[in-house]
mmCIF file of C-alpha atoms in Angstrom:
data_model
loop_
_atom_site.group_PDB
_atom_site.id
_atom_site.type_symbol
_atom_site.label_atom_id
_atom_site.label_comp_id
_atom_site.label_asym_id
_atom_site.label_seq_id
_atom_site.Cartn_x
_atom_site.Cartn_y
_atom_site.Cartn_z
ATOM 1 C CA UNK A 20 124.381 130.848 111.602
ATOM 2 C CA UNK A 21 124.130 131.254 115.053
ATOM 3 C CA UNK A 22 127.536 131.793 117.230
ATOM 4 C CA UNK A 23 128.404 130.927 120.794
ATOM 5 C CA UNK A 24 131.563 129.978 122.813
ATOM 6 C CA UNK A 25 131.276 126.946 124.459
ATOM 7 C CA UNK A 26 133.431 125.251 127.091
ATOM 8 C CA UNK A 27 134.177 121.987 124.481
ATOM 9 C CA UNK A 28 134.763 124.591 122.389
ATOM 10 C CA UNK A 29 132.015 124.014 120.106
ATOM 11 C CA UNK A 30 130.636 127.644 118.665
ATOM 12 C CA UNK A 31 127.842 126.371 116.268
ATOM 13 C CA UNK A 32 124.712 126.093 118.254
ATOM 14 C CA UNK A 33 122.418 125.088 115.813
ATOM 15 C CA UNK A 34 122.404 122.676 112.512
ATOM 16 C CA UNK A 35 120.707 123.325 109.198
ATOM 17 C CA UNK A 36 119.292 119.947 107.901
ATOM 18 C CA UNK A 37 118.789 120.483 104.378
ATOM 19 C CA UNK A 38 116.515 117.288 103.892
ATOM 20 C CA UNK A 39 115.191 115.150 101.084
ATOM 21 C CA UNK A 40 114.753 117.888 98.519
ATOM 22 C CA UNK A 41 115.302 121.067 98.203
ATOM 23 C CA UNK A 42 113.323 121.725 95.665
ATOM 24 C CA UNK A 43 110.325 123.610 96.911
ATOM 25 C CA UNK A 44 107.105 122.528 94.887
ATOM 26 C CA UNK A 45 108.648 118.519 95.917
ATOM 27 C CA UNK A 46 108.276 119.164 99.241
ATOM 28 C CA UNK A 47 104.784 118.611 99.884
ATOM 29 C CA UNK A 48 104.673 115.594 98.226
ATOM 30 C CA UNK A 49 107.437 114.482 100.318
ATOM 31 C CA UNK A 50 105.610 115.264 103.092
ATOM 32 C CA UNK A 51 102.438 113.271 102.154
ATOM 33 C CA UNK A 52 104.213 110.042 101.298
ATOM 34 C CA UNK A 53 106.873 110.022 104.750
ATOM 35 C CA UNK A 54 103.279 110.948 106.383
ATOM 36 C CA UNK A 55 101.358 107.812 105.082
ATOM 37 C CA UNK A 56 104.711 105.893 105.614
ATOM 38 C CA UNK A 57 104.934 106.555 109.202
ATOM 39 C CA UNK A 58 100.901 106.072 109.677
ATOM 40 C CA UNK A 59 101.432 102.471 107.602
ATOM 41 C CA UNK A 60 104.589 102.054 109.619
ATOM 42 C CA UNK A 61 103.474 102.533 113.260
ATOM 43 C CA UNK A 62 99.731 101.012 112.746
ATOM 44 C CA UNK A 63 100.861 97.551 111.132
ATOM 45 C CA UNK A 64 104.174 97.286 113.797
ATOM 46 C CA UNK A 65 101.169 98.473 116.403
ATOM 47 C CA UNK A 66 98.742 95.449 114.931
ATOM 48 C CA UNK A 67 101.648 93.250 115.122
ATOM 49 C CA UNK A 68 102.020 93.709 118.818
ATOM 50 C CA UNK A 69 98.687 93.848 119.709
ATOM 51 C CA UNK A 70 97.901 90.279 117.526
ATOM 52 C CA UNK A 71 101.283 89.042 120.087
ATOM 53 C CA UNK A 72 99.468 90.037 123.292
ATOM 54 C CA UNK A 73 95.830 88.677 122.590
ATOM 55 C CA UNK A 74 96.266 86.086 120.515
ATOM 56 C CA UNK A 75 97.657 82.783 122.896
ATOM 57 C CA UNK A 76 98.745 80.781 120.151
ATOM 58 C CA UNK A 77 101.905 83.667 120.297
ATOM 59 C CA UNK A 78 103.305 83.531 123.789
ATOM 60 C CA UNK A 79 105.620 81.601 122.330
ATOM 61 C CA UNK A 80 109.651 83.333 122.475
ATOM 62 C CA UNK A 81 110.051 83.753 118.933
ATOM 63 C CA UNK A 82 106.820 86.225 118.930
ATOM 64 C CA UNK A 83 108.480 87.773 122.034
ATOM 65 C CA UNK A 84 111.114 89.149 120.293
ATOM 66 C CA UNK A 85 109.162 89.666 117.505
ATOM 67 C CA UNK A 86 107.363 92.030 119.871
ATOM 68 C CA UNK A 87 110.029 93.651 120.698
ATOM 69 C CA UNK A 88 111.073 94.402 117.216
ATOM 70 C CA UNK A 89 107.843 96.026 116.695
ATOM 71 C CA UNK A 90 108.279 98.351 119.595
ATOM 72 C CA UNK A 91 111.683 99.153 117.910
ATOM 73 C CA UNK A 92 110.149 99.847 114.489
ATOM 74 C CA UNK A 93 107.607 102.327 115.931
ATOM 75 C CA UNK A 94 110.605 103.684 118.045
ATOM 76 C CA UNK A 95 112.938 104.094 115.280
ATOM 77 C CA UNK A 96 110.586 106.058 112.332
ATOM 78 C CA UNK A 97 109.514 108.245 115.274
ATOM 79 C CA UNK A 98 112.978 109.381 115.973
ATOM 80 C CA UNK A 99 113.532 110.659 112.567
ATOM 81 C CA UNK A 100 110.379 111.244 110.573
ATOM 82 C CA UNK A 101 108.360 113.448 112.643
ATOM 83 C CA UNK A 102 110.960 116.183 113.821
ATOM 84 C CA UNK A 103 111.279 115.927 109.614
ATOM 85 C CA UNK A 104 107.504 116.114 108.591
ATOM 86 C CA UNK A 105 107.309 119.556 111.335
ATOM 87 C CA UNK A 106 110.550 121.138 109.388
ATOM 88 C CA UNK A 107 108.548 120.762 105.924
ATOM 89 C CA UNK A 108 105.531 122.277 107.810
ATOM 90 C CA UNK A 109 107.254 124.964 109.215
ATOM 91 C CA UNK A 110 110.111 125.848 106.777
ATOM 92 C CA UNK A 111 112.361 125.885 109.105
ATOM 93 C CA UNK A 112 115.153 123.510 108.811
ATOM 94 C CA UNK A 113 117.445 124.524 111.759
ATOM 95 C CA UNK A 114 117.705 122.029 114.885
ATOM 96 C CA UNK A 115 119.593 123.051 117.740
ATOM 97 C CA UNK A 116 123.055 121.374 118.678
ATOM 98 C CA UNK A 117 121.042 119.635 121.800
ATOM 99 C CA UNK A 118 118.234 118.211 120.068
ATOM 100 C CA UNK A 119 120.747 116.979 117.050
ATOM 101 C CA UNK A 120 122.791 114.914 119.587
ATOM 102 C CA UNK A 121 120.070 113.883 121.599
ATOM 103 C CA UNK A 122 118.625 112.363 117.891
ATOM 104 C CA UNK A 123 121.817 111.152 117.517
ATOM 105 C CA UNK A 124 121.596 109.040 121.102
ATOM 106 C CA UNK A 125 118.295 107.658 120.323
ATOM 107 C CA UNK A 126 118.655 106.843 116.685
ATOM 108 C CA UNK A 127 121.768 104.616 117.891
ATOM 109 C CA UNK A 128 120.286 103.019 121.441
ATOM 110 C CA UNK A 129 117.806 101.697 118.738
ATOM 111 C CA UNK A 130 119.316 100.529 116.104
ATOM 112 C CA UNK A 131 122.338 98.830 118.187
ATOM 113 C CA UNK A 132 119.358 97.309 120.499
ATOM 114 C CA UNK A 133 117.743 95.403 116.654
ATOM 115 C CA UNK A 134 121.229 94.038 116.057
ATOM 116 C CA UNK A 135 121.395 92.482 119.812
ATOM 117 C CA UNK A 136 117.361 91.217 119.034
ATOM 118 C CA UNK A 137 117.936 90.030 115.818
ATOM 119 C CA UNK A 138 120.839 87.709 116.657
ATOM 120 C CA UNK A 139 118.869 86.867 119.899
ATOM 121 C CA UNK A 140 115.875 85.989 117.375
ATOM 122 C CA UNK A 141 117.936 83.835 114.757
ATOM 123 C CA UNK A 142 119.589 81.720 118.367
ATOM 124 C CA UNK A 143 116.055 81.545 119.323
ATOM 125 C CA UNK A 144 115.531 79.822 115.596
ATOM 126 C CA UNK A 145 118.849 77.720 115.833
ATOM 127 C CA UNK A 146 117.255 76.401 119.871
ATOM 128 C CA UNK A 147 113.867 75.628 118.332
ATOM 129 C CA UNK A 148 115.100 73.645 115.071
ATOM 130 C CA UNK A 149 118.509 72.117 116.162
ATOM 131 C CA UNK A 150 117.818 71.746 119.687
ATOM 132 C CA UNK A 151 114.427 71.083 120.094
ATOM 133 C CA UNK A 152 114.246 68.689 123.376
ATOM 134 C CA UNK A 153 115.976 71.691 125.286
ATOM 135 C CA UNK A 154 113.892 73.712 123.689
ATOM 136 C CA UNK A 155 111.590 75.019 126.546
ATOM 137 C CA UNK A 156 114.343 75.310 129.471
ATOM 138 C CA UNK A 157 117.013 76.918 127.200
ATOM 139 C CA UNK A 158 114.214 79.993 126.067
ATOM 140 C CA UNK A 159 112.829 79.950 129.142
ATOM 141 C CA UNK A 160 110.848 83.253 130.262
ATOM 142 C CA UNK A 161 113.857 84.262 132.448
ATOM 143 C CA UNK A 162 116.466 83.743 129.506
ATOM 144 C CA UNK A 163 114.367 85.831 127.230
ATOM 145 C CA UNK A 164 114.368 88.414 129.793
ATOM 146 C CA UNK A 165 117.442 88.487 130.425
ATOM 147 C CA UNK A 166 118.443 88.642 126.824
ATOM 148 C CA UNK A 167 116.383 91.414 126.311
ATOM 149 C CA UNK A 168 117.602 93.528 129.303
ATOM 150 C CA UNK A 169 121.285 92.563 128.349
ATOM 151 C CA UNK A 170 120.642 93.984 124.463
ATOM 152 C CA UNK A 171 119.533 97.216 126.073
ATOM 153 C CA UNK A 172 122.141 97.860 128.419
ATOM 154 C CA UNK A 173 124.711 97.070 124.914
ATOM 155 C CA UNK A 174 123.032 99.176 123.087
ATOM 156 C CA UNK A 175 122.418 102.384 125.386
ATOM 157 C CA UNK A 176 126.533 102.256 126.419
ATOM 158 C CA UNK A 177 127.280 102.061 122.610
ATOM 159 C CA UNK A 178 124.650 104.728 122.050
ATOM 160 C CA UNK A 179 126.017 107.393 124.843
ATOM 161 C CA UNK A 180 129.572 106.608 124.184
ATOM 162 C CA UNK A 181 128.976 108.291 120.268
ATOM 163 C CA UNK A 182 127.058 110.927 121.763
ATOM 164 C CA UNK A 183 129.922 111.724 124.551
ATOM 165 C CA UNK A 184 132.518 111.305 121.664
ATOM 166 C CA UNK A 185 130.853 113.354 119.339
ATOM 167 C CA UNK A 186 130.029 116.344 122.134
ATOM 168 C CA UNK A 187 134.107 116.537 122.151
ATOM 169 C CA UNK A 188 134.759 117.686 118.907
ATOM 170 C CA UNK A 189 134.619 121.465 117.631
ATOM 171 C CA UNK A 190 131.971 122.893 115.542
ATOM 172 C CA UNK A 191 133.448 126.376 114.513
ATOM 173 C CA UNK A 192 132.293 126.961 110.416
ATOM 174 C CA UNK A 193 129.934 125.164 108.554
ATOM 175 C CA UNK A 194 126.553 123.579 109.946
ATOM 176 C CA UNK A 195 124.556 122.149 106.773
ATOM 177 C CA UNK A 196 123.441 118.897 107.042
ATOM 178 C CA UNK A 197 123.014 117.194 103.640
ATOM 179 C CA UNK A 198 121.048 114.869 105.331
ATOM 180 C CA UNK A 199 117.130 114.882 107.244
ATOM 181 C CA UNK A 200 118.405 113.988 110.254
ATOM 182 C CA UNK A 201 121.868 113.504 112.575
ATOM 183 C CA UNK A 202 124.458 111.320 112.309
ATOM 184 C CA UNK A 203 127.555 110.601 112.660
ATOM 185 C CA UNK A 204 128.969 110.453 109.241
ATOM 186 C CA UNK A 205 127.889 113.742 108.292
ATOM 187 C CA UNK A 206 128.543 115.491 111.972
ATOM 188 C CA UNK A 207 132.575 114.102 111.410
ATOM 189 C CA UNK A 208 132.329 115.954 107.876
ATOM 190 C CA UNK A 209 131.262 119.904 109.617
ATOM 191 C CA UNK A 210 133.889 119.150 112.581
ATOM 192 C CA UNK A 211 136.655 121.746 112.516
ATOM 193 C CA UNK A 212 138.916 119.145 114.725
ATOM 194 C CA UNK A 213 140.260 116.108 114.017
ATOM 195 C CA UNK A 214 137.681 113.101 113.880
ATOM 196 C CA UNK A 215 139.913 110.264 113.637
ATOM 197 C CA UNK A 216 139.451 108.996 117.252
ATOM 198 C CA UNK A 217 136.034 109.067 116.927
ATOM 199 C CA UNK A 218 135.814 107.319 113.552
ATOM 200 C CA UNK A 219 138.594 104.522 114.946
ATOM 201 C CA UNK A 220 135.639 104.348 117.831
ATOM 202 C CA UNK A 221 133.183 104.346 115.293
ATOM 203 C CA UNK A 222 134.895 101.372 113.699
ATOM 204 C CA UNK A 223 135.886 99.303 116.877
ATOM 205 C CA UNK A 224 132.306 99.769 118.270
ATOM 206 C CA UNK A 225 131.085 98.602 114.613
ATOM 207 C CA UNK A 226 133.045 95.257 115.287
ATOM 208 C CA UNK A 227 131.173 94.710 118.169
ATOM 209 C CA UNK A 228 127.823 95.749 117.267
ATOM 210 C CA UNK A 229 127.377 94.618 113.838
ATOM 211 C CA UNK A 230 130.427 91.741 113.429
ATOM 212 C CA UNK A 231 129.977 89.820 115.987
ATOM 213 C CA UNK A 232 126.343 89.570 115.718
ATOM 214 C CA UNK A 233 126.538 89.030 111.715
ATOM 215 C CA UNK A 234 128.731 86.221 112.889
ATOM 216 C CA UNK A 235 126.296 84.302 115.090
ATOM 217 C CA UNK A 236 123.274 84.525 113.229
ATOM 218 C CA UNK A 237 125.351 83.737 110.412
ATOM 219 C CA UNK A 238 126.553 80.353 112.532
ATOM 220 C CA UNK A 239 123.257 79.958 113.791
ATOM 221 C CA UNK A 240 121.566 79.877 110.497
ATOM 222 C CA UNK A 241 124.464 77.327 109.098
ATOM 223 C CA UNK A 242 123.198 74.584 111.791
ATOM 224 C CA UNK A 243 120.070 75.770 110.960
ATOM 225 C CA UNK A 244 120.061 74.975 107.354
ATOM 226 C CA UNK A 245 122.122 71.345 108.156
ATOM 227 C CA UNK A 246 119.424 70.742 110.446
ATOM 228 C CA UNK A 247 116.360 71.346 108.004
ATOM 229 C CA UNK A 248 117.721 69.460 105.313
ATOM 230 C CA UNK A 249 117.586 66.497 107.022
ATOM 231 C CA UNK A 250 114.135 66.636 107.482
ATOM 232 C CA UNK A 251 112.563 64.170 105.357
ATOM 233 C CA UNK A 252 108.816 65.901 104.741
ATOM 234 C CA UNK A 253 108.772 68.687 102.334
ATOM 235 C CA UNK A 254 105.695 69.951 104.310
ATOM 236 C CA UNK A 255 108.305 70.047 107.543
ATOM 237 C CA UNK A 256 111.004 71.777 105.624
ATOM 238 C CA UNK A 257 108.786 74.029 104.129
ATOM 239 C CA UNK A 258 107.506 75.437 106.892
ATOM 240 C CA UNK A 259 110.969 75.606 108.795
ATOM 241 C CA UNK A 260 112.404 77.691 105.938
ATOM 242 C CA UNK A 261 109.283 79.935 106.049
ATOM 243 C CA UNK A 262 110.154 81.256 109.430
ATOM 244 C CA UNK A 263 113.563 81.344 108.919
ATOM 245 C CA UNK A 264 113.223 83.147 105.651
ATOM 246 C CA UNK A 265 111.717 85.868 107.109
ATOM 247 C CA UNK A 266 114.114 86.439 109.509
ATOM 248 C CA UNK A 267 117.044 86.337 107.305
ATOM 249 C CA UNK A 268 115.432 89.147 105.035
ATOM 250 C CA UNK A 269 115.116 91.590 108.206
ATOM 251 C CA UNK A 270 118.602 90.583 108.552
ATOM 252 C CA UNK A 271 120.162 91.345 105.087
ATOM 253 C CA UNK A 272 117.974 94.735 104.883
ATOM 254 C CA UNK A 273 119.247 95.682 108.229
ATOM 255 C CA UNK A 274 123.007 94.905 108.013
ATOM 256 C CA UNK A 275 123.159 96.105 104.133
ATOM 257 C CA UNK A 276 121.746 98.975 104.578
ATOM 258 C CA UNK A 277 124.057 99.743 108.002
ATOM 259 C CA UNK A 278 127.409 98.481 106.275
ATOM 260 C CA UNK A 279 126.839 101.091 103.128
ATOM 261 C CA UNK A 280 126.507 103.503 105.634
ATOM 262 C CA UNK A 281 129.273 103.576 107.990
ATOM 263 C CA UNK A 282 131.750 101.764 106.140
ATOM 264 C CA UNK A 283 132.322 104.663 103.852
ATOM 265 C CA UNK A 284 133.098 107.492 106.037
ATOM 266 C CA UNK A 285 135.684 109.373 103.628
ATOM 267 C CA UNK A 286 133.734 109.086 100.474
ATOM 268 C CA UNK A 287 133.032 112.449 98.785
ATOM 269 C CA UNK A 288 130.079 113.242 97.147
ATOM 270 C CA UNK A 289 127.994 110.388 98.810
ATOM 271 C CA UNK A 290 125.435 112.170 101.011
ATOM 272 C CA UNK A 291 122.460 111.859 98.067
ATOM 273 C CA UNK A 292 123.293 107.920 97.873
ATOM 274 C CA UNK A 293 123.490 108.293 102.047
ATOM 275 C CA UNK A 294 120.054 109.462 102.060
ATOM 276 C CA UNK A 295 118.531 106.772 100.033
ATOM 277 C CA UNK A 296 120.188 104.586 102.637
ATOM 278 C CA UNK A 297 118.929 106.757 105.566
ATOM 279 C CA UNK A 298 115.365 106.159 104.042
ATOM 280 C CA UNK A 299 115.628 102.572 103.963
ATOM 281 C CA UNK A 300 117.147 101.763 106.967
ATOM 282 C CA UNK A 301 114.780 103.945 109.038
ATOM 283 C CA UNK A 302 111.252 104.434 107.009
ATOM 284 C CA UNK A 303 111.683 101.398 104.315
ATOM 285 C CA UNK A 304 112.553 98.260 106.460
ATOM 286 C CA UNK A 305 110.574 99.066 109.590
ATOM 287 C CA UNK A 306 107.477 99.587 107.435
ATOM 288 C CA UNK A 307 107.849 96.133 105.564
ATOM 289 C CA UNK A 308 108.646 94.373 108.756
ATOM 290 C CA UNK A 309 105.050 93.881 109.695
ATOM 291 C CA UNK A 310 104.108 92.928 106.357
ATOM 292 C CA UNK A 311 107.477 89.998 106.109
ATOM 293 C CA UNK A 312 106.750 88.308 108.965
ATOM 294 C CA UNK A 313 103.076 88.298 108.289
ATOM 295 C CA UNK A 314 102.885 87.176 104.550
ATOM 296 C CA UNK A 315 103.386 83.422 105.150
ATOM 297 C CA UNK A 316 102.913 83.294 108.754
ATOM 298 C CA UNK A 317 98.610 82.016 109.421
ATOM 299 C CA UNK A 318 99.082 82.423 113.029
ATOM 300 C CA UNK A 319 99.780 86.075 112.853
ATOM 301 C CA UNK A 320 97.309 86.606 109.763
ATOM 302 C CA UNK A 321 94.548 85.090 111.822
ATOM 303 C CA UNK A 322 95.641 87.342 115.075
ATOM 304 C CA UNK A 323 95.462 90.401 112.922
ATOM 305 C CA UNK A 324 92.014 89.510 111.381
ATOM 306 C CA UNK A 325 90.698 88.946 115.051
ATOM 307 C CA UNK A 326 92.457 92.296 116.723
ATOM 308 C CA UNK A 327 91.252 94.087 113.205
ATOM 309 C CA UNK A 328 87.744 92.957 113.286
ATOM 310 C CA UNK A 329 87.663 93.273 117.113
ATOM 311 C CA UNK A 330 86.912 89.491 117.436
#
């Protein structure tokens, strides 16, 4: 372990992730399936997008954010997975202190920009099915742009405020990571210094971030549901549900797999359950998001076979 005074006071200058496995003849098969993962991941969230752009039939707001989501997706895995697949090349699993925060930043501008663009997708749902004469001027271009640009701006200040609140606290002893790649749950476990500031931050910012967004899809989806089941064809209902219901999955894998996260900050013994989590929430759900909101949806299965076939 490397040593060095620093003026926060922080003398550990590098980490040592120790990553999925330790065992050494698992590693390259490790490698091989987070390899194919992220190829599967960042082609079919690619396709996605590129069906959105070409196909007209899409320009619609709900395929805007969908878009979006995409671009998150690709943004997300590629935080994480690569600098991961290079350690398992290399066997070396030291990252510096710089490049572990700077993950850190990233990894959190993302995911706290798909909890703003989910609940900006599932009021985008409520507009469309409980509102629909108001429909066009309520989603208009401008208001998706400025919903966008207002998620962004949410999620970088949460995103730098962790990074300048965990660039406070004193790393003096132990740097292994049980984990393949930073965070903050198992950066406030090697701090030397108190962390309860920045897990009280942790918490309040987790309010904001995740509660109140929970709380508005979960609204929106309430006058959603009212609204459906008043519609008297079955063919009508069916196909509201079907692009609700996709939705609502992203949602549930999203949020459960954040909550069981960061809710249990003081648990001992967890960082093996923490990875299965870390492996859902950034390699599992953005590879299945391409295939959820493409398995019922014709519009975007008939995009994909046109941008596939080059039609």
């Amino acid at each position: 372990m490397e040593l060095e005074s620093g003026s926060n006071g922080t003398d550990v200058t590098e980490f040592i992730l120790v990553g999925l496995v330790e065992i050494p003849g698992l590693q390259p098969v490790v490698f091989v399936l987070f390899l194919l993962a992220y190829l599967v991941t960042v082609g079919g969230n690619l396709s996605i997008l590129a069906a959105i752009l070409v196909e007209p039939k899409l320009h619609t707001p709900m395929y805007f954010f969908l878009g979006n989501l995409s671009v998150l997706d690709v943004g997300c895995i590629s935080v994480t997975v690569p600098s991961m697949l290079g350690r398992l090349l290399s066997h070396k699993h030291t990252v510096p202190y710089g490049a572990c925060l700077s993950q850190l930043f990233f990894f959190h501008l993302l995911a706290g920009m798909d909890c703003f663009l989910l609940t900006a997708m599932a009021y985008d749902r409520f507009l469309a099915i409980c509102r629909p004469l108001t429909y066009s001027t309520r989603m208009s271009q401008t208001v998706q742009r400025i919903l966008v640009a207002v998620s962004w701006a949410c999620a970088f200040t949460n995103a730098l405020t962790h990074t300048v609140a965990i660039s406070t606290l004193n790393f003096c002893g132990p740097n292994v990571i049980n984990h393949f790649y930073c965070d903050l749950p198992q950066l406030f476990q090697l701090s030397c210094s108190s962390t309860q500031l920045n897990e009280l931050l942790l918490f309040s910012l987790g309010i904001l971030m995740a509660g109140a967004p929970v709380i508005l899809i979960v609204t929106s989806y309430i006058h959603v549901a009212a609204a459906v089941l008043r519609i008297h064809s079955a063919k009508g209902r069916k196909k509201a549900f079907s692009t609700c219901g996709s939705h609502l999955t992203v949602v549930g894998i999203f949020y459960g797999t954040g909550i069981f996260s960061y809710m249990r900050l003081r648990s001992a013994g967890a960082s093996d359950k923490d990875k299965g989590i870390g492996v859902l929430n950034t390699v599992i759900s953005p590879m299945l998001n391409p295939l959820i909101y493409s398995l019922r949806n014709p519009d975007v299965q008939g995009a994909l076979r046109r941008v596939l076939t080059g039609k």
